[in-house]
mmCIF file of C-alpha atoms and ligand atoms in Angstrom:
data_model
loop_
_atom_site.group_PDB
_atom_site.id
_atom_site.type_symbol
_atom_site.label_atom_id
_atom_site.label_comp_id
_atom_site.label_asym_id
_atom_site.label_seq_id
_atom_site.Cartn_x
_atom_site.Cartn_y
_atom_site.Cartn_z
ATOM 1 C CA MET A 1 37.937 175.002 69.121
ATOM 2 C CA ALA A 2 36.965 176.524 73.076
ATOM 3 C CA SER A 3 33.717 174.433 74.342
ATOM 4 C CA VAL A 4 32.208 177.807 76.079
ATOM 5 C CA PRO A 5 31.550 181.183 74.754
ATOM 6 C CA ILE A 6 34.728 183.560 73.860
ATOM 7 C CA SER A 7 34.803 186.790 74.089
ATOM 8 C CA PHE A 8 37.513 189.532 73.193
ATOM 9 C CA GLU A 9 38.740 192.706 74.503
ATOM 10 C CA PHE A 10 39.942 195.127 72.606
ATOM 11 C CA PHE A 11 41.570 198.737 73.787
ATOM 12 C CA PRO A 12 40.124 201.711 71.515
ATOM 13 C CA PRO A 13 43.047 202.454 68.726
ATOM 14 C CA LYS A 14 43.504 206.467 68.279
ATOM 15 C CA THR A 15 45.648 206.303 65.707
ATOM 16 C CA ASP A 16 45.963 205.166 61.936
ATOM 17 C CA GLU A 17 48.131 202.894 62.194
ATOM 18 C CA GLN A 18 46.552 201.272 65.843
ATOM 19 C CA ARG A 19 43.317 201.708 63.576
ATOM 20 C CA ALA A 20 45.299 199.866 60.687
ATOM 21 C CA THR A 21 46.421 197.146 63.562
ATOM 22 C CA LEU A 22 43.142 196.616 64.820
ATOM 23 C CA GLU A 23 41.681 196.260 61.169
ATOM 24 C CA ALA A 24 44.048 193.250 59.846
ATOM 25 C CA ALA A 25 43.021 191.034 63.567
ATOM 26 C CA LEU A 26 39.046 191.499 63.043
ATOM 27 C CA PRO A 27 38.491 189.094 60.484
ATOM 28 C CA LYS A 28 41.132 186.463 62.015
ATOM 29 C CA LEU A 29 39.336 187.330 65.482
ATOM 30 C CA LYS A 30 35.863 187.400 64.028
ATOM 31 C CA ALA A 31 36.207 183.729 62.763
ATOM 32 C CA ILE A 32 36.141 182.161 65.651
ATOM 33 C CA ALA A 33 32.562 183.983 66.504
ATOM 34 C CA PRO A 34 33.020 185.458 69.821
ATOM 35 C CA GLU A 35 29.828 185.092 72.148
ATOM 36 C CA TYR A 36 30.476 189.478 71.823
ATOM 37 C CA VAL A 37 33.757 192.142 72.351
ATOM 38 C CA SER A 38 34.100 194.422 74.788
ATOM 39 C CA CYS A 39 36.831 197.702 74.104
ATOM 40 C CA THR A 40 38.401 199.746 77.451
ATOM 41 C CA PHE A 41 37.671 202.965 78.588
ATOM 42 C CA GLY A 42 40.699 204.948 79.008
ATOM 43 C CA ALA A 43 41.946 206.437 83.004
ATOM 44 C CA GLY A 44 39.521 209.661 83.909
ATOM 45 C CA GLY A 45 37.688 209.914 80.230
ATOM 46 C CA SER A 46 41.245 210.047 78.073
ATOM 47 C CA THR A 47 39.153 207.569 74.939
ATOM 48 C CA LEU A 48 35.687 209.647 75.866
ATOM 49 C CA SER A 49 35.489 209.964 71.854
ATOM 50 C CA TYR A 50 37.170 207.045 70.964
ATOM 51 C CA THR A 51 35.606 204.250 72.729
ATOM 52 C CA PRO A 52 31.920 205.415 71.719
ATOM 53 C CA GLU A 53 33.826 205.785 68.348
ATOM 54 C CA THR A 54 35.417 201.942 68.440
ATOM 55 C CA ILE A 55 31.959 200.281 69.521
ATOM 56 C CA ARG A 56 30.279 202.183 67.113
ATOM 57 C CA HIS A 57 32.445 200.702 64.284
ATOM 58 C CA LEU A 58 32.965 197.399 65.732
ATOM 59 C CA ARG A 59 29.280 197.108 65.990
ATOM 60 C CA GLU A 60 28.111 198.680 62.507
ATOM 61 C CA GLU A 61 30.633 198.191 60.223
ATOM 62 C CA HIS A 62 31.307 194.656 61.669
ATOM 63 C CA ALA A 63 28.382 193.477 62.932
ATOM 64 C CA LEU A 64 29.599 192.154 66.384
ATOM 65 C CA ASP A 65 28.144 192.343 69.629
ATOM 66 C CA ALA A 66 30.469 195.349 70.994
ATOM 67 C CA ALA A 67 30.085 196.267 74.882
ATOM 68 C CA PRO A 68 31.662 199.525 76.319
ATOM 69 C CA HIS A 69 33.687 199.234 79.300
ATOM 70 C CA LEU A 70 32.474 202.664 81.046
ATOM 71 C CA SER A 71 34.772 203.087 84.507
ATOM 72 C CA CYS A 72 33.442 206.110 86.438
ATOM 73 C CA MET A 73 36.808 207.405 88.369
ATOM 74 C CA GLY A 74 36.941 211.124 87.391
ATOM 75 C CA GLY A 75 33.577 211.295 85.558
ATOM 76 C CA THR A 76 30.147 213.299 86.349
ATOM 77 C CA ARG A 77 27.049 212.314 86.806
ATOM 78 C CA ALA A 78 25.864 214.261 83.979
ATOM 79 C CA GLU A 79 28.470 212.795 81.935
ATOM 80 C CA ILE A 80 27.453 209.416 82.507
ATOM 81 C CA ARG A 81 24.696 209.816 81.355
ATOM 82 C CA THR A 82 25.299 211.059 78.238
ATOM 83 C CA LEU A 83 27.217 208.185 77.093
ATOM 84 C CA LEU A 84 24.478 205.441 78.468
ATOM 85 C CA ASP A 85 22.259 207.582 76.004
ATOM 86 C CA ARG A 86 24.580 206.953 73.237
ATOM 87 C CA TYR A 87 25.524 203.358 73.517
ATOM 88 C CA ALA A 88 21.691 202.777 74.223
ATOM 89 C CA GLU A 89 21.177 204.857 71.033
ATOM 90 C CA MET A 90 23.316 202.133 69.365
ATOM 91 C CA GLY A 91 21.949 199.477 70.669
ATOM 92 C CA CYS A 92 24.363 197.976 72.715
ATOM 93 C CA ARG A 93 22.862 195.636 75.714
ATOM 94 C CA ARG A 94 26.431 194.853 77.645
ATOM 95 C CA ILE A 95 28.627 196.869 79.894
ATOM 96 C CA VAL A 96 31.779 196.739 81.779
ATOM 97 C CA ALA A 97 30.973 198.354 84.495
ATOM 98 C CA LEU A 98 34.171 199.923 86.300
ATOM 99 C CA ARG A 99 36.028 202.442 88.643
ATOM 100 C CA GLY A 100 39.176 202.725 86.851
ATOM 101 C CA ASP A 101 42.695 204.466 88.136
ATOM 102 C CA LEU A 102 42.748 207.856 88.941
ATOM 103 C CA PRO A 103 45.500 208.848 86.404
ATOM 104 C CA SER A 104 48.432 210.838 87.423
ATOM 105 C CA GLY A 105 47.917 214.972 87.644
ATOM 106 C CA MET A 106 43.632 214.436 87.707
ATOM 107 C CA ALA A 107 42.754 215.521 91.201
ATOM 108 C CA SER A 108 38.874 214.468 91.822
ATOM 109 C CA TYR A 109 37.833 211.527 92.211
ATOM 110 C CA GLY A 110 34.278 212.977 90.281
ATOM 111 C CA ASP A 111 31.134 211.748 91.239
ATOM 112 C CA PHE A 112 31.448 207.988 91.744
ATOM 113 C CA ARG A 113 34.204 206.342 94.272
ATOM 114 C CA TYR A 114 34.132 203.124 93.530
ATOM 115 C CA ALA A 115 32.865 200.552 90.906
ATOM 116 C CA SER A 116 30.122 199.665 93.061
ATOM 117 C CA ASP A 117 28.705 203.146 92.931
ATOM 118 C CA LEU A 118 27.990 203.541 88.889
ATOM 119 C CA VAL A 119 26.496 200.003 88.627
ATOM 120 C CA GLU A 120 23.935 201.587 91.232
ATOM 121 C CA PHE A 121 23.973 204.938 89.076
ATOM 122 C CA ILE A 122 23.557 202.739 86.122
ATOM 123 C CA ARG A 123 20.548 200.091 87.726
ATOM 124 C CA LYS A 124 18.866 203.334 88.694
ATOM 125 C CA GLU A 125 19.657 205.017 85.247
ATOM 126 C CA ARG A 126 18.724 202.464 82.914
ATOM 127 C CA ASP A 127 16.815 200.026 84.806
ATOM 128 C CA GLY A 128 16.412 196.582 82.595
ATOM 129 C CA ARG A 129 18.670 197.822 79.519
ATOM 130 C CA PHE A 130 21.889 196.870 80.243
ATOM 131 C CA HIS A 131 23.360 193.354 81.079
ATOM 132 C CA ILE A 132 26.408 194.524 83.970
ATOM 133 C CA GLU A 133 30.194 193.074 84.405
ATOM 134 C CA VAL A 134 32.047 193.943 86.630
ATOM 135 C CA ALA A 135 35.769 193.325 87.491
ATOM 136 C CA CYS A 136 37.413 190.743 90.259
ATOM 137 C CA TYR A 137 40.866 189.913 91.026
ATOM 138 C CA PRO A 138 41.342 186.330 92.059
ATOM 139 C CA GLU A 139 45.083 187.562 93.183
ATOM 140 C CA VAL A 140 43.275 190.382 94.837
ATOM 141 C CA HIS A 141 43.556 194.233 92.872
ATOM 142 C CA PRO A 142 46.799 195.788 94.229
ATOM 143 C CA GLN A 143 45.308 199.030 96.479
ATOM 144 C CA SER A 144 43.722 195.979 98.886
ATOM 145 C CA ASP A 145 45.839 194.143 100.864
ATOM 146 C CA ASP A 146 43.344 192.165 102.615
ATOM 147 C CA ALA A 147 41.467 189.346 100.135
ATOM 148 C CA HIS A 148 38.446 189.109 102.903
ATOM 149 C CA ALA A 149 37.396 193.054 102.247
ATOM 150 C CA ASP A 150 38.256 192.759 98.229
ATOM 151 C CA LEU A 151 35.819 189.518 98.212
ATOM 152 C CA ARG A 152 33.338 192.064 100.199
ATOM 153 C CA HIS A 153 33.479 194.650 98.184
ATOM 154 C CA PHE A 154 33.552 192.396 94.705
ATOM 155 C CA LYS A 155 30.095 191.333 96.579
ATOM 156 C CA ALA A 156 29.150 194.994 96.622
ATOM 157 C CA LYS A 157 29.354 195.521 93.064
ATOM 158 C CA VAL A 158 26.714 192.394 92.896
ATOM 159 C CA ASP A 159 24.260 193.902 95.482
ATOM 160 C CA ALA A 160 23.775 196.778 93.541
ATOM 161 C CA GLY A 161 23.219 195.121 90.696
ATOM 162 C CA ALA A 162 25.792 192.859 88.378
ATOM 163 C CA ASN A 163 25.065 190.603 85.933
ATOM 164 C CA GLY A 164 28.272 189.055 85.732
ATOM 165 C CA ALA A 165 32.275 189.460 86.454
ATOM 166 C CA ILE A 166 35.370 188.932 84.138
ATOM 167 C CA THR A 167 38.392 188.557 86.519
ATOM 168 C CA GLN A 168 41.800 190.262 85.629
ATOM 169 C CA TYR A 169 44.204 187.651 84.481
ATOM 170 C CA PHE A 170 46.890 185.551 86.336
ATOM 171 C CA TYR A 171 48.077 182.341 85.568
ATOM 172 C CA ASN A 172 47.396 180.912 88.603
ATOM 173 C CA PRO A 173 44.577 178.446 88.279
ATOM 174 C CA ASP A 174 43.909 178.192 92.096
ATOM 175 C CA ALA A 175 43.759 181.063 92.432
ATOM 176 C CA TYR A 176 40.276 181.248 90.048
ATOM 177 C CA PHE A 177 39.058 177.817 91.324
ATOM 178 C CA ARG A 178 40.155 179.296 95.323
ATOM 179 C CA PHE A 179 38.846 182.652 94.460
ATOM 180 C CA ILE A 180 34.658 180.873 93.478
ATOM 181 C CA ASP A 181 35.068 178.946 96.099
ATOM 182 C CA ALA A 182 35.520 181.269 98.083
ATOM 183 C CA ALA A 183 32.919 183.553 96.452
ATOM 184 C CA ARG A 184 30.146 181.096 96.523
ATOM 185 C CA ARG A 185 30.392 180.739 100.250
ATOM 186 C CA GLY A 186 29.882 184.637 100.660
ATOM 187 C CA GLY A 187 26.680 184.380 98.506
ATOM 188 C CA ILE A 188 28.878 185.466 94.985
ATOM 189 C CA ALA A 189 26.284 183.187 92.818
ATOM 190 C CA ILE A 190 26.888 185.333 89.310
ATOM 191 C CA PRO A 191 28.785 183.872 86.759
ATOM 192 C CA ILE A 192 32.773 184.940 86.878
ATOM 193 C CA VAL A 193 34.712 184.425 83.898
ATOM 194 C CA PRO A 194 38.309 183.986 83.439
ATOM 195 C CA GLY A 195 39.743 186.956 81.780
ATOM 196 C CA ILE A 196 42.757 185.073 79.986
ATOM 197 C CA MET A 197 46.251 187.238 78.731
ATOM 198 C CA PRO A 198 47.830 185.246 76.342
ATOM 199 C CA ILE A 199 51.956 185.966 76.210
ATOM 200 C CA ALA A 200 53.085 187.845 73.524
ATOM 201 C CA ASN A 201 55.868 190.186 74.891
ATOM 202 C CA PHE A 202 57.540 189.170 78.597
ATOM 203 C CA THR A 203 59.054 192.963 78.426
ATOM 204 C CA GLN A 204 55.129 194.190 78.340
ATOM 205 C CA LEU A 205 53.846 191.450 80.121
ATOM 206 C CA LYS A 206 55.747 192.307 83.381
ATOM 207 C CA ARG A 207 55.482 195.621 83.541
ATOM 208 C CA PHE A 208 51.418 195.528 83.037
ATOM 209 C CA SER A 209 51.380 192.727 85.778
ATOM 210 C CA ASP A 210 52.981 194.864 87.692
ATOM 211 C CA LEU A 211 50.906 197.496 87.841
ATOM 212 C CA CYS A 212 47.636 195.653 88.010
ATOM 213 C CA GLY A 213 48.783 193.228 90.496
ATOM 214 C CA ALA A 214 48.619 190.142 88.502
ATOM 215 C CA GLU A 215 51.332 187.333 89.155
ATOM 216 C CA ILE A 216 53.610 185.562 87.285
ATOM 217 C CA PRO A 217 54.670 182.200 88.639
ATOM 218 C CA ARG A 218 57.715 182.367 89.041
ATOM 219 C CA TRP A 219 58.960 179.326 86.736
ATOM 220 C CA LEU A 220 57.123 180.895 84.047
ATOM 221 C CA SER A 221 58.634 184.100 84.430
ATOM 222 C CA LYS A 222 62.257 182.155 84.769
ATOM 223 C CA ARG A 223 61.430 179.905 81.342
ATOM 224 C CA LEU A 224 59.970 182.700 79.349
ATOM 225 C CA HIS A 225 63.184 184.925 80.291
ATOM 226 C CA ALA A 226 65.520 182.099 78.973
ATOM 227 C CA TYR A 227 64.402 182.374 76.018
ATOM 228 C CA GLY A 228 66.424 185.850 75.581
ATOM 229 C CA ASP A 229 65.591 186.861 72.141
ATOM 230 C CA ASP A 230 64.093 183.863 70.409
ATOM 231 C CA VAL A 231 60.544 185.298 69.234
ATOM 232 C CA ASP A 232 59.556 181.831 67.863
ATOM 233 C CA SER A 233 60.121 180.215 70.624
ATOM 234 C CA ILE A 234 58.681 182.105 73.102
ATOM 235 C CA ARG A 235 55.682 182.242 71.250
ATOM 236 C CA GLU A 236 55.035 178.411 71.077
ATOM 237 C CA PHE A 237 56.184 177.515 74.489
ATOM 238 C CA ALA A 238 53.574 180.820 76.025
ATOM 239 C CA ALA A 239 51.136 179.654 73.787
ATOM 240 C CA ASP A 240 51.318 175.642 75.400
ATOM 241 C CA VAL A 241 50.919 177.158 78.502
ATOM 242 C CA VAL A 242 47.999 179.587 78.862
ATOM 243 C CA ALA A 243 45.751 176.940 76.627
ATOM 244 C CA GLU A 244 46.831 174.514 79.111
ATOM 245 C CA LEU A 245 45.632 176.955 81.878
ATOM 246 C CA CYS A 246 42.289 177.202 79.441
ATOM 247 C CA ASP A 247 41.811 174.084 79.204
ATOM 248 C CA ARG A 248 41.735 173.790 83.204
ATOM 249 C CA LEU A 249 40.002 176.776 83.805
ATOM 250 C CA VAL A 250 36.789 175.054 81.228
ATOM 251 C CA ALA A 251 37.397 171.091 82.664
ATOM 252 C CA GLY A 252 37.486 173.666 86.214
ATOM 253 C CA GLY A 253 34.199 174.885 85.294
ATOM 254 C CA ALA A 254 34.553 178.289 84.222
ATOM 255 C CA PRO A 255 31.904 179.472 82.085
ATOM 256 C CA GLY A 256 33.836 181.411 79.401
ATOM 257 C CA LEU A 257 36.900 182.681 78.693
ATOM 258 C CA HIS A 258 37.462 186.654 77.833
ATOM 259 C CA PHE A 259 40.866 187.119 76.223
ATOM 260 C CA TYR A 260 42.835 190.769 76.787
ATOM 261 C CA THR A 261 43.952 190.867 73.008
ATOM 262 C CA LEU A 262 45.557 193.921 72.898
ATOM 263 C CA ASN A 263 44.277 194.299 69.331
ATOM 264 C CA ARG A 264 46.337 191.423 67.729
ATOM 265 C CA ALA A 265 45.517 188.167 66.531
ATOM 266 C CA ARG A 266 47.745 185.606 66.744
ATOM 267 C CA ALA A 267 48.927 185.205 70.224
ATOM 268 C CA THR A 268 45.441 184.872 71.041
ATOM 269 C CA LEU A 269 44.336 182.475 68.342
ATOM 270 C CA ALA A 270 47.354 180.450 69.090
ATOM 271 C CA VAL A 271 45.956 179.941 72.437
ATOM 272 C CA ILE A 272 42.422 178.920 71.058
ATOM 273 C CA GLU A 273 43.711 176.813 68.202
ATOM 274 C CA ARG A 274 45.991 174.506 70.910
ATOM 275 C CA MET A 275 43.263 174.250 73.181
ATOM 276 C CA HIS A 276 41.259 173.050 69.852
ATOM 277 C CA ARG A 277 44.249 170.726 68.920
ATOM 278 C CA ARG A 278 44.259 168.822 72.960
HETATM 279 P P1 LIG B 301 35.945 198.778 92.577
HETATM 280 O O1 LIG B 301 35.377 197.501 92.179
HETATM 281 O O2 LIG B 301 36.036 200.005 92.983
HETATM 282 O O3 LIG B 301 37.446 198.742 93.743
HETATM 283 C C1 LIG B 301 39.311 199.224 93.347
HETATM 284 C C2 LIG B 301 39.212 198.882 95.155
HETATM 285 O O4 LIG B 301 38.172 199.948 95.556
HETATM 286 C C3 LIG B 301 39.684 197.769 95.179
HETATM 287 O O5 LIG B 301 40.413 197.344 96.027
HETATM 288 C C4 LIG B 301 38.552 197.367 96.476
HETATM 289 O O6 LIG B 301 38.319 196.686 97.252
HETATM 290 C C5 LIG B 301 38.176 198.939 96.922
HETATM 291 N N1 LIG B 301 36.645 198.992 96.900
HETATM 292 C C6 LIG B 301 35.490 198.925 96.454
HETATM 293 N N2 LIG B 301 34.482 199.340 97.171
HETATM 294 C C7 LIG B 301 35.511 199.926 97.872
HETATM 295 C C8 LIG B 301 34.454 200.436 99.558
HETATM 296 N N3 LIG B 301 33.065 200.672 99.753
HETATM 297 N N4 LIG B 301 35.463 200.508 100.589
HETATM 298 C C9 LIG B 301 36.968 201.009 100.626
HETATM 299 N N5 LIG B 301 37.510 200.346 99.671
HETATM 300 C C10 LIG B 301 36.764 199.926 98.634
HETATM 301 N N6 LIG B 301 40.592 199.896 83.634
HETATM 302 C C11 LIG B 301 40.144 201.208 82.842
HETATM 303 O O7 LIG B 301 41.050 202.890 83.185
HETATM 304 N N7 LIG B 301 39.951 201.469 81.760
HETATM 305 C C12 LIG B 301 38.983 199.564 81.204
HETATM 306 O O8 LIG B 301 38.063 199.998 80.270
HETATM 307 C C13 LIG B 301 39.507 199.103 82.031
HETATM 308 N N8 LIG B 301 38.917 197.599 82.034
HETATM 309 C C14 LIG B 301 39.030 196.127 82.886
HETATM 310 C C15 LIG B 301 38.147 195.216 82.523
HETATM 311 C C16 LIG B 301 38.505 193.915 83.579
HETATM 312 C C17 LIG B 301 38.162 192.434 82.957
HETATM 313 C C18 LIG B 301 39.856 194.470 84.789
HETATM 314 C C19 LIG B 301 39.432 193.114 84.920
HETATM 315 C C20 LIG B 301 40.130 195.321 84.892
HETATM 316 C C21 LIG B 301 39.306 196.566 84.505
HETATM 317 N N9 LIG B 301 40.523 197.901 83.909
HETATM 318 C C22 LIG B 301 40.412 198.743 83.404
HETATM 319 C C23 LIG B 301 41.278 197.664 85.495
HETATM 320 C C24 LIG B 301 40.239 198.768 86.673
HETATM 321 O O9 LIG B 301 39.657 199.900 86.048
HETATM 322 C C25 LIG B 301 41.316 198.782 88.227
HETATM 323 O O10 LIG B 301 41.339 197.134 88.389
HETATM 324 C C26 LIG B 301 40.699 199.747 88.748
HETATM 325 O O11 LIG B 301 41.854 200.357 90.214
HETATM 326 C C27 LIG B 301 39.815 199.110 89.593
HETATM 327 O O12 LIG B 301 38.390 199.433 89.057
HETATM 328 P P2 LIG B 301 37.179 197.686 90.239
HETATM 329 O O13 LIG B 301 36.376 198.229 88.822
HETATM 330 O O14 LIG B 301 37.330 196.987 90.133
HETATM 331 O O15 LIG B 301 37.361 199.032 91.369
#
């Protein structure tokens, strides 16, 4: 087992099939005793009802400390206030506050422009109620071509009241360590937990990575590609690579590990079990 707190991220299931997939994964992931789990919020409010329903389900039916993601892009102050009330009633004490991305076809940003505006709003409306996590990007946010500006914008979220941060996923541990050094030099003192993406499906991973700006190192991409349809070999190799990444991050001082599970247990558990065996 990892020697640091573990958290798991889920997306809100919308169909019976997706609900069954998550339900099958939960007992296996609960066995790891995560510090908390989180549930994403669809861009532009597309999961406005699914996220709170999933949070309620995880908290009440599975006794998990479930934290909602809240993205402000396209949202109004009134909508965000209603969600904050709902989450407070459910007993939530942690929120992952994000900007989100403007969905195609949506013309207006809504009442908030950046995640720092949302953090400031949550602090103003519900000071002391929520522990606020924000996102950060060791390999730089895709819309930001300047790493210094990106770091300044991260600092703005911390100054607005963020208590902790979770990174976008990456496969190069040096990207994380250099980012931490730069953040500390820039006066950012909050814990920065690496986001970990276990590798289950290379085609899907490539698509995600192109969208979110995460880099798949060339050697890793070539090795994964070389396995072709040999799913078992891909699983073995990928679990080893990601477990080694996690070990290096923990050995280098990472305060926790946040796994992007995509609602499945297998790839995440393969990584955690390998960390345990090392
Ligand atoms: P911000 O911190 O607002 O940054 C967005 C961009 O704007 C960056 O390029 C930043 O440098 C720039 N910027 C910030 N402030 C300023 C300013 N004052 N002036 C000029 N530029 C500025 N998306 C979802 O839709 N739902 C989710 O549940 C979700 N969960 C996520 C969880 C994690 C851990 C991570 C890492 C990402 C998640 N995302 C989610 C994706 C996220 O919404 C996108 O990466 C989005 O593009 C940026 O969100 P942010 O909160 O980092 O935005």
